[in-house]
PDB file of C-alpha atoms and ligand atoms in Angstrom:
ATOM      1  CA  MET B 111      -8.346   1.214  -9.462  1.00 92.00           C
ATOM      2  CA  LEU B 112      -4.926   2.855  -9.503  1.00 96.00           C
ATOM      3  CA  GLU B 113      -2.603   0.950 -11.841  1.00 97.00           C
ATOM      4  CA  LEU B 114       1.119   1.221 -12.355  1.00 97.00           C
ATOM      5  CA  GLN B 115       2.511  -0.509 -15.426  1.00 97.00           C
ATOM      6  CA  GLN B 116       6.282  -0.981 -15.712  1.00 96.00           C
ATOM      7  CA  LEU B 117       6.694   2.376 -14.026  1.00 96.00           C
ATOM      8  CA  SER B 118      10.264   3.684 -13.838  1.00 92.00           C
ATOM      9  CA  ILE B 119      11.147   7.040 -12.435  1.00 93.00           C
ATOM     10  CA  GLY B 120      14.464   8.715 -11.947  1.00 89.00           C
ATOM     11  CA  ARG B 121      16.621  11.592 -10.967  1.00 87.00           C
ATOM     12  CA  ALA B 122      19.305  13.172 -13.123  1.00 83.00           C
ATOM     13  CA  GLY B 123      18.657  10.714 -15.944  1.00 83.00           C
ATOM     14  CA  LYS B 124      19.094   7.604 -13.813  1.00 88.00           C
ATOM     15  CA  ALA B 125      16.347   5.162 -12.950  1.00 92.00           C
ATOM     16  CA  LEU B 126      15.901   4.875  -9.178  1.00 94.00           C
ATOM     17  CA  PHE B 127      14.236   1.475  -8.752  1.00 94.00           C
ATOM     18  CA  MET B 128      13.341  -1.547 -10.829  1.00 94.00           C
ATOM     19  CA  PRO B 129      10.173  -1.064 -12.918  1.00 94.00           C
ATOM     20  CA  LEU B 130       7.031  -1.345 -10.857  1.00 96.00           C
ATOM     21  CA  THR B 131       3.784  -3.012 -11.917  1.00 97.00           C
ATOM     22  CA  LEU B 132       0.905  -3.189  -9.474  1.00 96.00           C
ATOM     23  CA  ALA B 133      -2.766  -2.379  -9.013  1.00 97.00           C
ATOM     24  CA  ILE B 134      -4.432  -0.881  -5.963  1.00 97.00           C
ATOM     25  CA  SER B 135      -8.174  -1.442  -5.753  1.00 96.00           C
ATOM     26  CA  ARG B 136     -10.624   0.762  -3.949  1.00 97.00           C
ATOM     27  CA  GLY B 137     -10.640  -0.078  -0.268  1.00 98.00           C
ATOM     28  CA  CYS B 138      -6.935  -0.996  -0.297  1.00 98.00           C
ATOM     29  CA  CYS B 139      -3.858   0.543   1.240  1.00 98.00           C
ATOM     30  CA  LEU B 140      -0.382   0.246  -0.311  1.00 98.00           C
ATOM     31  CA  HIS B 141       2.633   0.473   1.982  1.00 98.00           C
ATOM     32  CA  ILE B 142       5.783   1.449   0.066  1.00 98.00           C
ATOM     33  CA  GLN B 143       8.968   0.256   1.649  1.00 98.00           C
ATOM     34  CA  GLY B 144      12.649   0.324   0.703  1.00 96.00           C
ATOM     35  CA  PRO B 145      16.010   1.624   1.830  1.00 95.00           C
ATOM     36  CA  ASN B 146      16.925   5.304   2.165  1.00 96.00           C
ATOM     37  CA  GLY B 147      17.281   6.958  -1.206  1.00 94.00           C
ATOM     38  CA  VAL B 148      15.567   4.234  -3.268  1.00 96.00           C
ATOM     39  CA  GLY B 149      12.852   6.615  -4.408  1.00 96.00           C
ATOM     40  CA  LYS B 150       9.783   6.306  -2.154  1.00 97.00           C
ATOM     41  CA  THR B 151       9.305  10.058  -1.894  1.00 97.00           C
ATOM     42  CA  THR B 152       9.938  10.467  -5.613  1.00 96.00           C
ATOM     43  CA  LEU B 153       7.368   7.776  -6.383  1.00 97.00           C
ATOM     44  CA  ILE B 154       4.706   9.384  -4.230  1.00 97.00           C
ATOM     45  CA  LYS B 155       5.359  12.769  -5.762  1.00 96.00           C
ATOM     46  CA  THR B 156       5.086  11.200  -9.207  1.00 95.00           C
ATOM     47  CA  LEU B 157       1.743   9.642  -8.307  1.00 95.00           C
ATOM     48  CA  ALA B 158       0.617  13.081  -7.106  1.00 94.00           C
ATOM     49  CA  GLY B 159       1.485  14.507 -10.509  1.00 91.00           C
ATOM     50  CA  LEU B 160       4.305  16.616  -9.056  1.00 91.00           C
ATOM     51  CA  ARG B 161       7.031  14.868 -11.059  1.00 91.00           C
ATOM     52  CA  PRO B 162       7.036  13.523 -14.614  1.00 88.00           C
ATOM     53  CA  ILE B 163       6.772   9.852 -15.538  1.00 88.00           C
ATOM     54  CA  GLN B 164       9.777   8.831 -17.593  1.00 83.00           C
ATOM     55  CA  GLN B 165       8.804   5.278 -18.547  1.00 92.00           C
ATOM     56  CA  GLY B 166       5.767   3.105 -18.054  1.00 95.00           C
ATOM     57  CA  SER B 167       2.367   4.400 -17.037  1.00 94.00           C
ATOM     58  CA  VAL B 168       0.065   5.336 -14.180  1.00 95.00           C
ATOM     59  CA  THR B 169      -3.701   5.181 -14.630  1.00 94.00           C
ATOM     60  CA  TRP B 170      -6.548   6.018 -12.303  1.00 94.00           C
ATOM     61  CA  LEU B 171      -9.900   4.499 -13.362  1.00 92.00           C
ATOM     62  CA  ALA B 172      -8.210   3.531 -16.626  1.00 91.00           C
ATOM     63  CA  ARG B 173      -7.233   7.118 -17.534  1.00 91.00           C
ATOM     64  CA  SER B 174      -3.769   8.599 -17.318  1.00 89.00           C
ATOM     65  CA  PRO B 175      -3.179  11.801 -15.316  1.00 87.00           C
ATOM     66  CA  ALA B 176      -2.698  13.555 -18.677  1.00 85.00           C
ATOM     67  CA  ASP B 177      -6.182  12.386 -19.771  1.00 87.00           C
ATOM     68  CA  TRP B 178      -7.608  13.614 -16.505  1.00 89.00           C
ATOM     69  CA  GLY B 179      -5.957  16.988 -16.950  1.00 86.00           C
ATOM     70  CA  ASP B 180      -6.693  19.483 -14.199  1.00 83.00           C
ATOM     71  CA  ASP B 181      -9.308  17.129 -12.778  1.00 88.00           C
ATOM     72  CA  PHE B 182      -6.630  14.642 -11.663  1.00 89.00           C
ATOM     73  CA  ARG B 183      -5.450  16.880  -8.795  1.00 89.00           C
ATOM     74  CA  ALA B 184      -9.058  16.885  -7.465  1.00 92.00           C
ATOM     75  CA  GLN B 185      -8.926  13.106  -7.155  1.00 94.00           C
ATOM     76  CA  LEU B 186      -6.256  13.147  -4.483  1.00 96.00           C
ATOM     77  CA  HIS B 187      -4.912  14.441  -1.210  1.00 96.00           C
ATOM     78  CA  TYR B 188      -1.112  14.589  -0.850  1.00 96.00           C
ATOM     79  CA  LEU B 189       0.993  14.849   2.277  1.00 97.00           C
ATOM     80  CA  GLY B 190       4.706  15.379   1.758  1.00 94.00           C
ATOM     81  CA  HIS B 191       7.580  15.722   4.221  1.00 89.00           C
ATOM     82  CA  ARG B 192       6.714  19.356   4.617  1.00 88.00           C
ATOM     83  CA  ASP B 193       3.263  20.058   5.949  1.00 85.00           C
ATOM     84  CA  ALA B 194       2.656  22.868   3.440  1.00 90.00           C
ATOM     85  CA  LEU B 195       0.989  25.153   5.948  1.00 96.00           C
ATOM     86  CA  LYS B 196       1.204  28.915   6.092  1.00 96.00           C
ATOM     87  CA  ASP B 197       3.036  29.746   9.320  1.00 96.00           C
ATOM     88  CA  GLN B 198       1.330  33.029   9.974  1.00 97.00           C
ATOM     89  CA  LEU B 199      -2.195  31.547   9.616  1.00 98.00           C
ATOM     90  CA  SER B 200      -4.025  29.429  12.180  1.00 98.00           C
ATOM     91  CA  PRO B 201      -4.995  25.818  11.454  1.00 98.00           C
ATOM     92  CA  LEU B 202      -8.560  27.040  10.853  1.00 98.00           C
ATOM     93  CA  GLU B 203      -7.425  29.735   8.416  1.00 98.00           C
ATOM     94  CA  ASN B 204      -5.110  27.287   6.678  1.00 98.00           C
ATOM     95  CA  LEU B 205      -7.904  24.761   6.222  1.00 97.00           C
ATOM     96  CA  LEU B 206     -10.403  27.312   4.938  1.00 97.00           C
ATOM     97  CA  GLN B 207      -7.852  28.853   2.590  1.00 97.00           C
ATOM     98  CA  TYR B 208      -6.837  25.409   1.271  1.00 96.00           C
ATOM     99  CA  ALA B 209     -10.494  24.608   0.520  1.00 96.00           C
ATOM    100  CA  GLN B 210     -10.930  27.958  -1.231  1.00 95.00           C
ATOM    101  CA  MET B 211      -7.772  27.446  -3.325  1.00 93.00           C
ATOM    102  CA  HIS B 212      -9.155  24.064  -4.444  1.00 91.00           C
ATOM    103  CA  ASN B 213     -12.656  25.412  -5.148  1.00 91.00           C
ATOM    104  CA  VAL B 214     -14.217  23.294  -2.431  1.00 93.00           C
ATOM    105  CA  ILE B 215     -17.095  24.551  -0.351  1.00 95.00           C
ATOM    106  CA  LEU B 216     -16.141  24.020   3.280  1.00 96.00           C
ATOM    107  CA  SER B 217     -18.254  25.563   6.008  1.00 97.00           C
ATOM    108  CA  GLU B 218     -16.514  27.019   9.073  1.00 96.00           C
ATOM    109  CA  GLU B 219     -18.511  24.600  11.212  1.00 97.00           C
ATOM    110  CA  ARG B 220     -17.200  21.563   9.316  1.00 97.00           C
ATOM    111  CA  ALA B 221     -13.657  22.935   9.372  1.00 98.00           C
ATOM    112  CA  LEU B 222     -13.891  23.441  13.145  1.00 98.00           C
ATOM    113  CA  ASN B 223     -15.300  19.953  13.689  1.00 98.00           C
ATOM    114  CA  THR B 224     -12.488  18.480  11.604  1.00 98.00           C
ATOM    115  CA  LEU B 225      -9.828  20.312  13.597  1.00 98.00           C
ATOM    116  CA  VAL B 226     -11.363  19.058  16.828  1.00 98.00           C
ATOM    117  CA  ARG B 227     -11.372  15.536  15.352  1.00 97.00           C
ATOM    118  CA  VAL B 228      -7.648  15.717  14.589  1.00 97.00           C
ATOM    119  CA  GLY B 229      -6.942  16.829  18.120  1.00 97.00           C
ATOM    120  CA  LEU B 230      -6.328  20.528  17.613  1.00 97.00           C
ATOM    121  CA  GLU B 231      -9.184  21.896  19.695  1.00 95.00           C
ATOM    122  CA  TYR B 232      -6.805  23.913  21.902  1.00 95.00           C
ATOM    123  CA  CYS B 233      -4.882  25.552  19.065  1.00 94.00           C
ATOM    124  CA  ILE B 234      -7.471  26.192  16.384  1.00 93.00           C
ATOM    125  CA  ASP B 235      -6.716  29.913  16.363  1.00 92.00           C
ATOM    126  CA  SER B 236      -2.981  29.878  17.117  1.00 96.00           C
ATOM    127  CA  PRO B 237      -0.607  30.735  14.304  1.00 98.00           C
ATOM    128  CA  VAL B 238       0.903  27.577  12.894  1.00 98.00           C
ATOM    129  CA  ARG B 239       4.399  28.830  13.719  1.00 97.00           C
ATOM    130  CA  ARG B 240       3.577  28.321  17.379  1.00 97.00           C
ATOM    131  CA  LEU B 241       2.544  24.685  16.925  1.00 97.00           C
ATOM    132  CA  SER B 242       4.691  21.629  17.610  1.00 97.00           C
ATOM    133  CA  GLN B 243       5.741  19.359  14.738  1.00 96.00           C
ATOM    134  CA  GLY B 244       3.046  16.822  15.666  1.00 97.00           C
ATOM    135  CA  GLN B 245       0.404  19.533  15.826  1.00 97.00           C
ATOM    136  CA  LYS B 246       1.490  20.810  12.420  1.00 97.00           C
ATOM    137  CA  ARG B 247       1.198  17.321  11.029  1.00 97.00           C
ATOM    138  CA  ARG B 248      -2.322  17.049  12.465  1.00 98.00           C
ATOM    139  CA  ALA B 249      -3.212  20.385  10.892  1.00 98.00           C
ATOM    140  CA  ALA B 250      -1.980  19.087   7.521  1.00 97.00           C
ATOM    141  CA  LEU B 251      -3.928  15.837   7.955  1.00 97.00           C
ATOM    142  CA  ALA B 252      -7.096  17.849   8.656  1.00 97.00           C
ATOM    143  CA  ARG B 253      -7.287  18.509   4.902  1.00 96.00           C
ATOM    144  CA  PHE B 254      -7.698  14.812   4.245  1.00 97.00           C
ATOM    145  CA  MET B 255     -10.606  14.671   6.665  1.00 95.00           C
ATOM    146  CA  ALA B 256     -12.315  17.928   5.742  1.00 96.00           C
ATOM    147  CA  PHE B 257     -13.334  16.945   2.258  1.00 91.00           C
ATOM    148  CA  SER B 258     -13.470  13.646   0.491  1.00 93.00           C
ATOM    149  CA  ARG B 259     -11.069  12.638  -2.255  1.00 96.00           C
ATOM    150  CA  PRO B 260     -10.585   9.002  -3.332  1.00 97.00           C
ATOM    151  CA  ILE B 261      -6.782   8.828  -3.390  1.00 98.00           C
ATOM    152  CA  TRP B 262      -4.710   9.538  -0.302  1.00 98.00           C
ATOM    153  CA  LEU B 263      -0.945   9.836  -0.920  1.00 98.00           C
ATOM    154  CA  MET B 264       1.141  10.140   2.230  1.00 98.00           C
ATOM    155  CA  ASP B 265       4.920  10.311   2.546  1.00 98.00           C
ATOM    156  CA  GLU B 266       5.997   9.178   6.000  1.00 97.00           C
ATOM    157  CA  PRO B 267       2.712  10.280   7.599  1.00 97.00           C
ATOM    158  CA  LEU B 268       3.517   8.727  10.984  1.00 97.00           C
ATOM    159  CA  VAL B 269       6.545  10.990  11.541  1.00 95.00           C
ATOM    160  CA  ALA B 270       6.071  13.472  14.415  1.00 95.00           C
ATOM    161  CA  LEU B 271       2.806  11.880  15.576  1.00 96.00           C
ATOM    162  CA  ASP B 272       2.641  10.502  19.102  1.00 96.00           C
ATOM    163  CA  VAL B 273       1.610   6.886  19.607  1.00 96.00           C
ATOM    164  CA  ALA B 274      -2.049   7.792  20.072  1.00 96.00           C
ATOM    165  CA  GLY B 275      -1.878   9.966  16.948  1.00 97.00           C
ATOM    166  CA  GLN B 276      -0.404   7.120  14.941  1.00 97.00           C
ATOM    167  CA  HIS B 277      -3.305   4.872  15.905  1.00 97.00           C
ATOM    168  CA  GLU B 278      -5.783   7.664  15.188  1.00 97.00           C
ATOM    169  CA  LEU B 279      -4.266   8.138  11.750  1.00 98.00           C
ATOM    170  CA  GLY B 280      -4.556   4.387  11.160  1.00 98.00           C
ATOM    171  CA  ASP B 281      -8.242   4.607  12.080  1.00 98.00           C
ATOM    172  CA  TRP B 282      -8.809   7.569   9.728  1.00 98.00           C
ATOM    173  CA  ILE B 283      -7.137   5.723   6.881  1.00 98.00           C
ATOM    174  CA  ALA B 284      -9.160   2.571   7.632  1.00 98.00           C
ATOM    175  CA  GLU B 285     -12.352   4.628   7.554  1.00 98.00           C
ATOM    176  CA  HIS B 286     -11.307   6.142   4.234  1.00 98.00           C
ATOM    177  CA  LEU B 287     -10.731   2.652   2.844  1.00 98.00           C
ATOM    178  CA  GLN B 288     -14.137   1.480   4.119  1.00 98.00           C
ATOM    179  CA  GLN B 289     -15.681   4.344   2.164  1.00 97.00           C
ATOM    180  CA  GLY B 290     -14.055   3.041  -1.030  1.00 97.00           C
ATOM    181  CA  GLY B 291     -10.944   5.177  -1.026  1.00 98.00           C
ATOM    182  CA  ILE B 292      -7.393   4.062  -1.571  1.00 98.00           C
ATOM    183  CA  ALA B 293      -4.243   5.025   0.338  1.00 98.00           C
ATOM    184  CA  VAL B 294      -0.615   4.873  -0.753  1.00 98.00           C
ATOM    185  CA  LEU B 295       1.902   5.613   1.923  1.00 98.00           C
ATOM    186  CA  SER B 296       5.577   5.253   2.695  1.00 98.00           C
ATOM    187  CA  SER B 297       6.809   4.465   6.160  1.00 96.00           C
ATOM    188  CA  HIS B 298       9.915   3.022   7.775  1.00 95.00           C
ATOM    189  CA  GLN B 299       7.728   2.093  10.739  1.00 94.00           C
ATOM    190  CA  ASN B 300       5.213  -0.706  11.161  1.00 94.00           C
ATOM    191  CA  LEU B 301       1.749   0.567  10.357  1.00 97.00           C
ATOM    192  CA  PRO B 302      -0.920   0.984  13.049  1.00 97.00           C
ATOM    193  CA  ARG B 303      -2.982  -2.154  13.651  1.00 96.00           C
ATOM    194  CA  SER B 304      -6.114  -0.923  11.823  1.00 97.00           C
ATOM    195  CA  ILE B 305      -4.201  -0.847   8.530  1.00 98.00           C
ATOM    196  CA  ALA B 306      -1.578  -3.487   9.317  1.00 96.00           C
ATOM    197  CA  ASP B 307      -2.934  -5.691   6.532  1.00 96.00           C
ATOM    198  CA  ALA B 308      -1.836  -3.148   3.873  1.00 98.00           C
ATOM    199  CA  GLN B 309      -0.442  -4.460   0.633  1.00 97.00           C
ATOM    200  CA  ILE B 310       3.368  -4.040   0.762  1.00 97.00           C
ATOM    201  CA  VAL B 311       5.692  -3.189  -2.098  1.00 98.00           C
ATOM    202  CA  THR B 312       9.442  -3.006  -1.499  1.00 97.00           C
ATOM    203  CA  LEU B 313      11.321  -0.878  -4.024  1.00 96.00           C
ATOM    204  CA  THR B 314      14.482  -2.526  -5.343  1.00 95.00           C
ATOM    205  CA  PRO B 315      17.340  -0.139  -6.217  1.00 94.00           C
ATOM    206  CA  CYS B 316      18.007  -0.061  -9.919  1.00 89.00           C
ATOM    207  CA  VAL B 317      21.502  -1.228 -10.742  1.00 80.00           C
ATOM    208  CA  GLU B 318      21.251  -0.418 -14.439  1.00 67.00           C
ATOM    209  CA  SER B 319      22.745   2.903 -15.248  1.00 53.00           C
ATOM    210  CA  ALA B 320      20.548   5.214 -17.257  1.00 54.00           C
ATOM    211  CA  TRP B 321      17.501   5.794 -19.428  1.00 55.00           C
ATOM    212  CA  VAL B 322      17.732   4.563 -22.966  1.00 44.00           C
TER     213      VAL B 322
HETATM  214  N1  ATP D  95      16.175  17.499  -5.445  1.00 71.77           N
HETATM  215  C1  ATP D  95      16.877  16.436  -5.802  1.00 71.77           C
HETATM  216  N2  ATP D  95      17.735  16.519  -6.830  1.00 71.77           N
HETATM  217  C2  ATP D  95      18.459  15.469  -7.246  1.00 71.77           C
HETATM  218  N3  ATP D  95      18.367  14.243  -6.684  1.00 71.77           N
HETATM  219  C3  ATP D  95      17.517  14.109  -5.674  1.00 71.77           C
HETATM  220  C4  ATP D  95      16.719  15.189  -5.172  1.00 71.77           C
HETATM  221  N4  ATP D  95      15.982  14.745  -4.161  1.00 71.77           N
HETATM  222  C5  ATP D  95      16.284  13.434  -4.019  1.00 71.77           C
HETATM  223  N5  ATP D  95      17.196  13.060  -4.899  1.00 71.77           N
HETATM  224  C6  ATP D  95      17.764  11.709  -5.069  1.00 71.77           C
HETATM  225  O1  ATP D  95      16.714  10.867  -5.468  1.00 71.77           O
HETATM  226  C7  ATP D  95      16.877   9.606  -4.870  1.00 71.77           C
HETATM  227  C8  ATP D  95      15.546   9.220  -4.272  1.00 71.77           C
HETATM  228  O2  ATP D  95      15.202  10.082  -3.222  1.00 71.77           O
HETATM  229  P1  ATP D  95      13.875   9.895  -2.386  1.00 71.77           P
HETATM  230  O3  ATP D  95      13.788  11.031  -1.459  1.00 71.77           O
HETATM  231  O4  ATP D  95      12.761   9.648  -3.340  1.00 71.77           O
HETATM  232  O5  ATP D  95      14.178   8.518  -1.606  1.00 71.77           O
HETATM  233  P2  ATP D  95      13.411   7.836  -0.406  1.00 71.77           P
HETATM  234  O6  ATP D  95      13.305   6.369  -0.723  1.00 71.77           O
HETATM  235  O7  ATP D  95      12.139   8.552  -0.126  1.00 71.77           O
HETATM  236  O8  ATP D  95      14.448   8.043   0.773  1.00 71.77           O
HETATM  237  P3  ATP D  95      14.297   8.111   2.362  1.00 71.77           P
HETATM  238  O9  ATP D  95      13.902   6.732   2.875  1.00 71.77           O
HETATM  239  O10 ATP D  95      15.658   8.483   2.811  1.00 71.77           O
HETATM  240  O11 ATP D  95      13.272   9.180   2.679  1.00 71.77           O
HETATM  241  C9  ATP D  95      17.992   9.729  -3.847  1.00 71.77           C
HETATM  242  O12 ATP D  95      19.103   8.989  -4.315  1.00 71.77           O
HETATM  243  C10 ATP D  95      18.278  11.178  -3.789  1.00 71.77           C
HETATM  244  O13 ATP D  95      19.665  11.399  -3.651  1.00 71.77           O
END
């Protein structure tokens, strides 16, 4: 279970949204909603361990990210606004290099199968700089599918995907949930039907001024 207890995060010393307390069980998807600038991206980055927690706590399986240490990063896949791909490398090279950087054994056969599954069969060997935005997003999502990690954190994952791709992504997330994973995502759009029953949290802008 991923638990947030009275979690407050901020920018420039100011809390962004009212403290958040919630629990996400295995097999569940959390859809983070809220107006522009309320802090959805910042929250997801914080859950990914990319930004500090100012107040409150986050625990995964009852241990804080600090307790997990370096092992915490291995519990999750993170997709940000940028697809974090190397432009000069192909989707296949990106995927294999990503696995190597994370000390994961990934055979070329499995990497190829994954890229076919995400719809990149015709551009497996093209440099990423020649791909469309939607193809880049699919290449980034291939990481999630190539090797299993229990926590999927996705910031606006539907952006740039065509309608079919949005439904495919919904199906991939639903499959991940069926396997006992959890997913936390932000989206201004309605979620695809296969994950439309996601738990929703709407961030409320914090009107109070600053940290104590
Ligand atoms: N690099 C930065 N430095 C300082 N403040 C920032 C930075 N990035 C974002 N912010 C501020 O942090 C707040 C939260 O931004 P964030 O991107 O998390 O919001 P969001 O809810 O994801 O917004 P949107 O729906 O527009 O994507 C905003 O008020 C923004 O101005």
